[in-house]
Amino acid sequence: MQTNFTAEQLSLPRIGAANQILRKCVHCGFCTATCPTYVLLGDELDSPRGRIYLIKNMLESGAPADAKTVKHLDRCLSCLSCMTTCPSGVHYMHLVDEARAHVEETYTRPLPERLLRGVLAYTMPRPRLFRLSLIGAKLASPLAPVAKSLGATRIAALLGLVPKRLPTPEPIGQPGTFPAQGQKKGRVALLMGCVQSVLEPGINAATIRLLNRLGYEVVVRGEEACCGSLTHHMGQEQDALARARRSIDQWTKADVDAVIVTASGCGTTIKDYGHMLRHDAAYAEKAKAISAKAKDVTEFLIAQDLPAAQGGLRLAYHSACSMQHGQKIRTEPQRLLRRAGFTVMEVPEGHLCCGSAGTYNILQPELASKLRDRKVANIESLSPEAIATGNIGCITQIGLGTGIPILHTVELLDWAYGGPKPARLPG
């Protein structure tokens, strides 16, 4: 793609980075076939290629973002399916991240939307506050149909996502050090996380139990909490970078062999810390070091000497977008589950997003619901006994559309290798 930035513009880090990415695009259109919003809407501007043109025009003009550009960028899930498909190596993730930061800095959204985004960005990364907000939202959840009838679809979607029962906090997974059992093989840190630690604390608990049994000491540094992913994808660049620096400091002090992540959306961001902080002289090298140590839990476990086991269930495996497209982890979870004795089935249209995508299912509820229903129909066509996946957002989103139990891959592995049976499984 030809670009027309001035020399002065190209001297700016954001424009220089965007220019290199834009010039790799050859307009082939392969990305349109795998873009969820284009598949649903058929609008070129809701495809990666169309959004690339919008971003190019926005950045070249040097003007504030306009409503049309913002509308189509907001509809992007950042699922990164286009990056898997692209034959030219266009790094769409970095491009859309730069574009969203520009939007956040130059565009004034309507007041109700600013308030909603502000509330989400403030509460969700703070586990204690997030838990309190869920308690309040649970009391208001019967009003969801009223909110929808009044046209407040985003508020209705938010209330609809509130779980019927909030799990009690797990002692295993709180900040602390959890010793290895038997001969110690190594020391790893585990991302405590924000949303997941409130909605499904059993995931981190299962991870710690399994790693301890495998001989790993696990350190949970609660000071890091949110990795910055949520605000990063909302274009709030400075907040995201501050959270990244705090996480880097905590894990550097912990002196660990690896940083284990159980939410694949967080893993994609943490593995990108080196890029996000490349211009920060104080953190550039430390960020690269932490990114190199970051491992999805299945990525770490596949290298362990795990024996065969008797899991026994028929599973549909849903590969989260941030797992298969963001981190390029495509076969490891299924291989682990099969080794543990589970029958694993691939979901039709597995490359398409379920519609969760961080806060997308709140901010774009109509599109998110259509994608969820499509995903659930494909899963239910397999008649599985349970669903396995590696991301809390997908667990929440898909769970709203089906009665089939949905669990994190590591919960099933922990059970197969001697841990307790997950509560969501029948019997």
Coordinates of C-alpha atoms in Angstrom, one line a residue:
M1 CA 0.0 0.0 0.0
Q2 CA 1.3 3.4 -0.9
T3 CA 1.4 5.9 1.9
N4 CA 1.9 9.7 1.9
F5 CA 3.1 10.8 5.3
T6 CA 5.3 13.8 5.6
A7 CA 8.9 13.5 6.9
E8 CA 7.7 15.3 10.0
Q9 CA 5.0 12.8 10.6
L10 CA 7.3 9.8 10.0
S11 CA 9.6 11.1 12.8
L12 CA 6.8 10.4 15.3
P13 CA 7.0 6.9 16.7
R14 CA 3.3 6.1 16.2
I15 CA 3.2 7.2 12.6
G16 CA 6.6 5.6 11.8
A17 CA 5.4 2.2 13.1
A18 CA 2.0 2.5 11.4
N19 CA 3.7 3.4 8.1
Q20 CA 5.8 0.3 8.1
I21 CA 2.7 -1.9 8.7
L22 CA 0.5 -0.1 6.1
R23 CA 3.1 -0.5 3.4
K24 CA 3.0 -4.3 3.7
C25 CA -0.7 -4.5 2.8
V26 CA -1.2 -5.6 -0.9
H27 CA -5.0 -5.3 -0.9
C28 CA -5.4 -9.0 -1.6
G29 CA -8.5 -9.4 0.5
F30 CA -7.7 -12.8 2.0
C31 CA -8.5 -11.3 5.4
T32 CA -12.1 -10.6 4.5
A33 CA -12.9 -14.3 4.4
T34 CA -11.9 -14.9 8.0
C35 CA -13.0 -11.6 9.6
P36 CA -16.1 -12.2 11.9
T37 CA -17.6 -8.7 11.4
Y38 CA -17.2 -8.9 7.6
V39 CA -18.8 -12.4 7.6
L40 CA -21.7 -11.0 9.5
L41 CA -22.2 -7.6 7.9
G42 CA -20.6 -7.8 4.4
D43 CA -19.4 -4.2 4.7
E44 CA -15.9 -3.6 3.3
L45 CA -15.3 -1.1 6.1
D46 CA -15.9 -3.8 8.6
S47 CA -13.1 -5.9 7.2
P48 CA -9.4 -5.6 8.1
R49 CA -8.7 -4.3 4.6
G50 CA -11.3 -1.6 5.0
R51 CA -10.2 -0.6 8.4
I52 CA -6.6 -0.4 7.2
Y53 CA -7.7 2.2 4.6
L54 CA -9.6 4.1 7.3
I55 CA -6.6 4.1 9.6
K56 CA -4.3 5.2 6.8
N57 CA -6.5 8.1 5.9
M58 CA -7.0 9.1 9.6
L59 CA -3.3 9.1 10.4
E60 CA -2.2 10.7 7.1
S61 CA -4.6 13.6 7.6
G62 CA -3.2 14.4 11.0
A63 CA -6.8 15.3 12.0
P64 CA -8.8 14.0 14.9
A65 CA -10.6 10.8 14.3
D66 CA -14.1 11.1 12.9
A67 CA -17.3 9.3 13.8
K68 CA -17.3 7.1 10.7
T69 CA -13.7 5.8 11.4
V70 CA -14.5 5.3 15.1
K71 CA -17.6 3.3 14.4
H72 CA -15.8 0.8 12.2
L73 CA -12.7 0.5 14.4
D74 CA -15.0 0.0 17.5
R75 CA -16.6 -2.9 15.6
C76 CA -13.2 -4.7 15.3
L77 CA -12.9 -7.5 17.8
S78 CA -9.1 -7.6 17.7
C79 CA -9.5 -11.4 17.2
L80 CA -6.5 -11.3 14.9
S81 CA -7.9 -14.0 12.6
C82 CA -6.8 -11.7 9.7
M83 CA -3.1 -12.0 10.8
T84 CA -3.4 -15.8 10.5
T85 CA -4.8 -15.4 7.0
C86 CA -2.6 -12.6 5.7
P87 CA 0.1 -13.8 3.2
S88 CA 2.0 -10.5 3.5
G89 CA 2.7 -10.4 7.2
V90 CA 0.7 -7.2 8.0
H91 CA 0.8 -6.8 11.7
Y92 CA -2.8 -5.7 12.1
M93 CA -2.6 -6.0 15.9
H94 CA 0.0 -3.3 16.3
L95 CA -1.7 -1.1 13.7
V96 CA -5.1 -1.2 15.3
D97 CA -3.6 -0.6 18.7
E98 CA -1.9 2.6 17.4
A99 CA -5.2 3.6 15.8
R100 CA -7.2 3.1 19.0
A101 CA -4.8 5.2 21.0
H102 CA -5.1 8.0 18.4
V103 CA -8.9 7.7 18.6
E104 CA -8.8 7.9 22.4
E105 CA -6.6 11.0 22.3
T106 CA -8.5 12.9 19.6
Y107 CA -12.1 11.8 19.5
T108 CA -14.8 12.9 22.0
R109 CA -17.4 10.2 22.4
P110 CA -21.0 10.9 23.5
L111 CA -21.2 11.3 27.3
P112 CA -23.1 8.1 28.0
E113 CA -20.5 6.1 26.2
R114 CA -17.6 7.9 27.9
L115 CA -19.2 7.2 31.2
L116 CA -19.7 3.5 30.5
R117 CA -16.1 3.1 29.1
G118 CA -14.8 4.9 32.1
V119 CA -16.6 2.7 34.6
L120 CA -15.4 -0.5 32.8
A121 CA -11.8 0.7 32.6
Y122 CA -11.8 1.7 36.3
T123 CA -13.6 -1.3 37.8
M124 CA -12.6 -4.3 35.8
P125 CA -8.8 -4.2 36.3
R126 CA -9.3 -3.9 40.1
P127 CA -10.4 -7.3 41.5
R128 CA -11.8 -6.1 44.8
L129 CA -13.7 -3.2 43.2
F130 CA -14.8 -5.5 40.4
R131 CA -16.3 -8.0 42.8
L132 CA -18.2 -5.3 44.7
S133 CA -19.5 -3.9 41.4
L134 CA -20.7 -7.4 40.4
I135 CA -22.6 -7.6 43.7
G136 CA -24.3 -4.3 42.9
A137 CA -25.0 -5.3 39.3
K138 CA -26.5 -8.6 40.5
L139 CA -29.1 -6.7 42.5
A140 CA -29.9 -4.6 39.3
S141 CA -29.8 -7.6 36.9
P142 CA -33.6 -8.1 36.9
L143 CA -33.8 -4.7 35.2
A144 CA -31.9 -5.9 32.1
P145 CA -35.1 -6.4 30.1
V146 CA -36.3 -2.9 31.0
A147 CA -33.0 -1.4 30.0
K148 CA -33.1 -3.2 26.7
S149 CA -36.7 -2.1 26.0
L150 CA -35.6 1.5 26.6
G151 CA -32.8 1.2 24.1
A152 CA -30.0 0.9 26.6
T153 CA -28.6 -2.2 25.0
R154 CA -25.1 -1.9 26.5
I155 CA -26.4 -1.6 30.0
A156 CA -28.7 -4.6 29.3
A157 CA -25.7 -6.5 28.0
L158 CA -23.6 -5.6 31.0
L159 CA -26.4 -6.8 33.4
G160 CA -26.9 -9.9 31.4
L161 CA -23.2 -10.9 31.9
V162 CA -23.5 -10.8 35.7
P163 CA -23.1 -14.4 37.0
K164 CA -26.0 -15.9 38.9
R165 CA -23.6 -17.0 41.6
L166 CA -20.4 -15.4 42.5
P167 CA -17.8 -18.0 43.6
T168 CA -16.2 -17.6 47.0
P169 CA -12.5 -16.6 46.8
E170 CA -10.1 -19.5 46.6
P171 CA -7.2 -19.6 49.2
I172 CA -5.1 -21.3 46.6
G173 CA -4.3 -18.5 44.2
Q174 CA -4.2 -15.6 46.6
P175 CA -0.8 -13.7 46.7
G176 CA 1.9 -15.9 48.2
T177 CA 4.3 -18.8 47.5
F178 CA 3.0 -22.3 46.9
P179 CA 5.7 -24.9 47.4
A180 CA 6.5 -27.7 45.0
Q181 CA 5.7 -31.3 46.0
G182 CA 8.6 -33.7 45.9
Q183 CA 11.7 -32.8 44.0
K184 CA 11.7 -29.1 43.0
K185 CA 12.1 -28.6 39.3
G186 CA 11.8 -24.8 39.1
R187 CA 10.1 -21.6 40.2
V188 CA 7.4 -19.9 38.2
A189 CA 5.1 -16.9 38.6
L190 CA 1.4 -17.1 38.0
L191 CA -0.5 -14.1 36.8
M192 CA -3.2 -13.6 39.4
G193 CA -5.2 -11.4 37.0
C194 CA -8.3 -9.3 37.5
V195 CA -11.5 -10.5 36.0
Q196 CA -10.7 -14.2 36.1
S197 CA -9.6 -14.1 39.7
V198 CA -13.1 -12.9 40.6
L199 CA -15.3 -14.8 38.1
E200 CA -13.5 -18.2 38.1
P201 CA -10.8 -18.4 40.9
G202 CA -10.8 -22.2 40.5
I203 CA -8.8 -21.8 37.3
N204 CA -5.7 -20.4 39.1
A205 CA -6.2 -22.9 41.9
A206 CA -6.2 -25.8 39.5
T207 CA -3.1 -24.4 37.8
I208 CA -1.2 -24.1 41.1
R209 CA -2.2 -27.6 42.3
L210 CA -1.1 -29.2 39.0
L211 CA 2.2 -27.3 38.8
N212 CA 3.0 -28.1 42.5
R213 CA 2.4 -31.8 41.8
L214 CA 4.7 -31.5 38.8
G215 CA 7.5 -30.1 41.0
Y216 CA 7.2 -26.4 40.5
E217 CA 7.1 -23.7 43.1
V218 CA 4.5 -21.1 42.2
V219 CA 4.7 -17.5 43.2
V220 CA 1.6 -15.2 43.0
R221 CA 2.5 -11.5 43.1
G222 CA -0.9 -9.9 43.8
E223 CA 0.5 -6.4 43.3
E224 CA 0.5 -6.9 39.6
A225 CA -3.3 -7.7 39.3
C226 CA -4.3 -6.5 35.8
C227 CA -1.7 -7.0 33.0
G228 CA -3.1 -3.9 31.1
S229 CA -4.8 -5.8 28.4
L230 CA -8.3 -4.4 29.1
T231 CA -7.4 -0.8 28.9
H232 CA -4.9 -1.4 26.1
H233 CA -7.6 -2.6 23.8
M234 CA -9.8 0.4 24.8
G235 CA -7.0 2.7 23.5
Q236 CA -6.0 3.9 27.0
E237 CA -2.4 3.6 26.2
Q238 CA -0.9 5.3 29.3
D239 CA -3.0 3.3 31.7
A240 CA -2.0 0.0 30.0
L241 CA 1.7 0.9 30.0
A242 CA 1.6 1.8 33.7
R243 CA 0.1 -1.6 34.4
A244 CA 2.6 -3.4 32.2
R245 CA 5.5 -1.7 34.1
R246 CA 4.1 -2.7 37.4
S247 CA 3.7 -6.3 36.3
I248 CA 7.2 -6.3 34.9
D249 CA 8.6 -5.0 38.2
Q250 CA 6.8 -7.6 40.2
W251 CA 7.9 -10.5 38.1
T252 CA 11.5 -9.3 37.7
K253 CA 11.7 -9.1 41.6
A254 CA 10.2 -12.6 41.8
D255 CA 13.2 -14.1 39.9
V256 CA 11.3 -16.9 38.2
D257 CA 11.9 -19.3 35.3
A258 CA 8.6 -18.5 33.6
V259 CA 5.5 -16.4 33.9
I260 CA 2.5 -18.6 33.6
V261 CA -0.7 -17.1 32.2
T262 CA -4.1 -18.8 32.3
A263 CA -6.1 -16.2 30.4
S264 CA -5.0 -16.2 26.7
G265 CA -6.1 -12.6 26.1
C266 CA -3.7 -11.5 28.9
G267 CA -1.0 -13.8 27.5
T268 CA -1.1 -12.1 24.1
T269 CA -0.6 -8.7 25.7
I270 CA 2.2 -9.8 28.1
K271 CA 4.1 -11.4 25.2
D272 CA 3.8 -8.0 23.5
Y273 CA 5.3 -6.0 26.4
G274 CA 8.6 -5.9 24.6
H275 CA 7.0 -4.0 21.7
M276 CA 4.7 -1.9 23.9
L277 CA 7.6 -0.5 25.9
R278 CA 10.3 -0.5 23.2
H279 CA 10.7 3.3 23.5
D280 CA 11.0 3.3 27.3
A281 CA 14.7 3.3 28.1
A282 CA 14.1 2.2 31.6
Y283 CA 11.9 -0.8 30.7
A284 CA 12.6 -1.9 27.1
E285 CA 15.1 -4.7 28.1
K286 CA 13.1 -5.8 31.2
A287 CA 9.9 -5.9 29.1
K288 CA 11.6 -8.1 26.4
A289 CA 12.8 -10.4 29.2
I290 CA 9.4 -10.8 30.7
S291 CA 7.8 -11.3 27.3
A292 CA 10.2 -14.1 26.6
K293 CA 9.4 -15.8 29.9
A294 CA 5.6 -15.5 29.4
K295 CA 3.9 -18.9 28.7
D296 CA 0.3 -19.9 28.4
V297 CA -0.2 -22.7 30.9
T298 CA -0.8 -25.3 28.1
E299 CA 2.4 -24.1 26.3
F300 CA 4.3 -24.7 29.5
L301 CA 2.6 -28.1 30.3
I302 CA 3.2 -29.5 26.8
A303 CA 6.9 -29.5 27.6
Q304 CA 6.4 -31.5 30.8
D305 CA 6.6 -35.3 31.2
L306 CA 2.9 -35.9 31.7
P307 CA 1.7 -39.6 31.7
A308 CA -1.4 -40.9 30.0
A309 CA -4.5 -40.6 32.1
Q310 CA -8.2 -41.5 32.0
G311 CA -10.2 -38.2 31.5
G312 CA -13.1 -40.0 29.8
L313 CA -15.3 -37.1 28.6
R314 CA -16.2 -36.1 25.1
L315 CA -15.0 -32.5 24.8
A316 CA -15.5 -29.8 22.2
Y317 CA -12.4 -27.7 22.2
H318 CA -13.0 -24.0 21.6
S319 CA -9.7 -22.3 20.6
A320 CA -9.8 -18.7 21.9
C321 CA -8.8 -16.1 19.2
S322 CA -6.1 -14.8 21.5
M323 CA -4.7 -18.4 21.7
Q324 CA -4.8 -19.5 18.1
H325 CA -4.3 -16.1 16.3
G326 CA -2.6 -14.0 19.0
Q327 CA -0.2 -16.5 20.5
K328 CA -0.2 -19.1 17.6
I329 CA -0.9 -21.9 20.1
R330 CA -3.0 -24.2 18.0
T331 CA -2.5 -27.8 18.9
E332 CA -0.9 -27.9 22.4
P333 CA -4.2 -27.8 24.4
Q334 CA -5.9 -30.5 22.4
R335 CA -2.8 -32.7 22.6
L336 CA -2.7 -32.3 26.4
L337 CA -6.3 -33.2 26.7
R338 CA -6.1 -36.3 24.5
R339 CA -3.0 -37.4 26.4
A340 CA -5.1 -37.0 29.6
G341 CA -7.7 -39.4 28.2
F342 CA -10.3 -37.0 26.9
T343 CA -11.9 -37.3 23.5
V344 CA -11.4 -34.0 21.8
M345 CA -13.5 -32.7 18.9
E346 CA -12.7 -29.6 16.8
V347 CA -15.5 -27.0 16.6
P348 CA -16.7 -26.1 13.0
E349 CA -15.8 -22.5 12.0
G350 CA -13.2 -22.7 14.8
H351 CA -11.4 -19.6 13.5
L352 CA -14.3 -17.3 14.1
C353 CA -14.6 -15.4 17.4
C354 CA -17.3 -16.1 20.0
G355 CA -17.9 -12.4 20.5
S356 CA -16.4 -11.9 23.9
A357 CA -13.2 -10.0 23.1
G358 CA -12.6 -8.2 26.3
T359 CA -15.3 -5.6 26.7
Y360 CA -16.7 -6.1 23.2
N361 CA -19.7 -8.1 24.4
I362 CA -20.7 -5.0 26.4
L363 CA -19.8 -2.3 24.0
Q364 CA -21.1 -4.1 20.8
P365 CA -23.8 -6.3 22.2
E366 CA -25.8 -7.0 19.0
L367 CA -22.7 -8.2 17.1
A368 CA -21.4 -10.1 20.1
S369 CA -24.7 -11.9 20.5
K370 CA -24.8 -13.0 16.9
L371 CA -21.3 -14.4 17.1
R372 CA -22.1 -16.2 20.3
D373 CA -25.2 -17.8 18.9
R374 CA -23.2 -18.9 15.8
K375 CA -20.4 -20.3 18.0
V376 CA -22.9 -22.1 20.3
A377 CA -24.7 -23.7 17.3
N378 CA -21.4 -25.1 16.0
I379 CA -20.4 -26.4 19.4
E380 CA -23.8 -28.0 20.1
S381 CA -23.7 -29.7 16.6
L382 CA -21.0 -32.0 18.1
S383 CA -23.1 -33.0 21.2
P384 CA -20.2 -32.8 23.6
E385 CA -20.4 -33.6 27.3
A386 CA -18.3 -30.5 28.1
I387 CA -16.5 -27.6 26.4
A388 CA -12.8 -26.8 27.0
T389 CA -11.2 -23.5 26.3
G390 CA -8.3 -21.3 27.5
N391 CA -9.8 -17.8 28.1
I392 CA -12.1 -16.5 30.8
G393 CA -13.9 -14.2 28.3
C394 CA -14.9 -17.1 26.1
I395 CA -16.0 -19.1 29.2
T396 CA -18.4 -16.3 30.2
Q397 CA -19.6 -15.5 26.7
I398 CA -20.3 -19.1 25.5
G399 CA -21.7 -20.1 28.9
L400 CA -24.5 -17.6 28.4
G401 CA -25.7 -19.4 25.3
T402 CA -25.6 -23.1 26.3
G403 CA -26.2 -25.4 29.1
I404 CA -23.2 -27.6 28.3
P405 CA -20.6 -27.2 31.0
I406 CA -17.6 -25.0 29.9
L407 CA -14.3 -25.2 31.7
H408 CA -10.8 -24.1 31.4
T409 CA -8.4 -26.6 29.9
V410 CA -6.3 -26.6 33.0
E411 CA -9.2 -27.5 35.3
L412 CA -9.8 -30.6 33.2
L413 CA -6.1 -31.5 33.3
D414 CA -5.8 -31.0 37.0
W415 CA -8.8 -33.3 37.5
A416 CA -7.3 -36.0 35.2
Y417 CA -4.0 -35.9 37.1
G418 CA -5.3 -36.2 40.6
G419 CA -7.1 -33.0 41.4
P420 CA -10.7 -32.5 42.5
K421 CA -13.5 -32.9 40.0
P422 CA -14.6 -29.4 38.7
A423 CA -17.8 -28.3 40.3
R424 CA -19.5 -27.5 37.0
L425 CA -19.3 -31.0 35.8
P426 CA -22.4 -33.1 36.5
G427 CA -22.4 -36.0 39.0

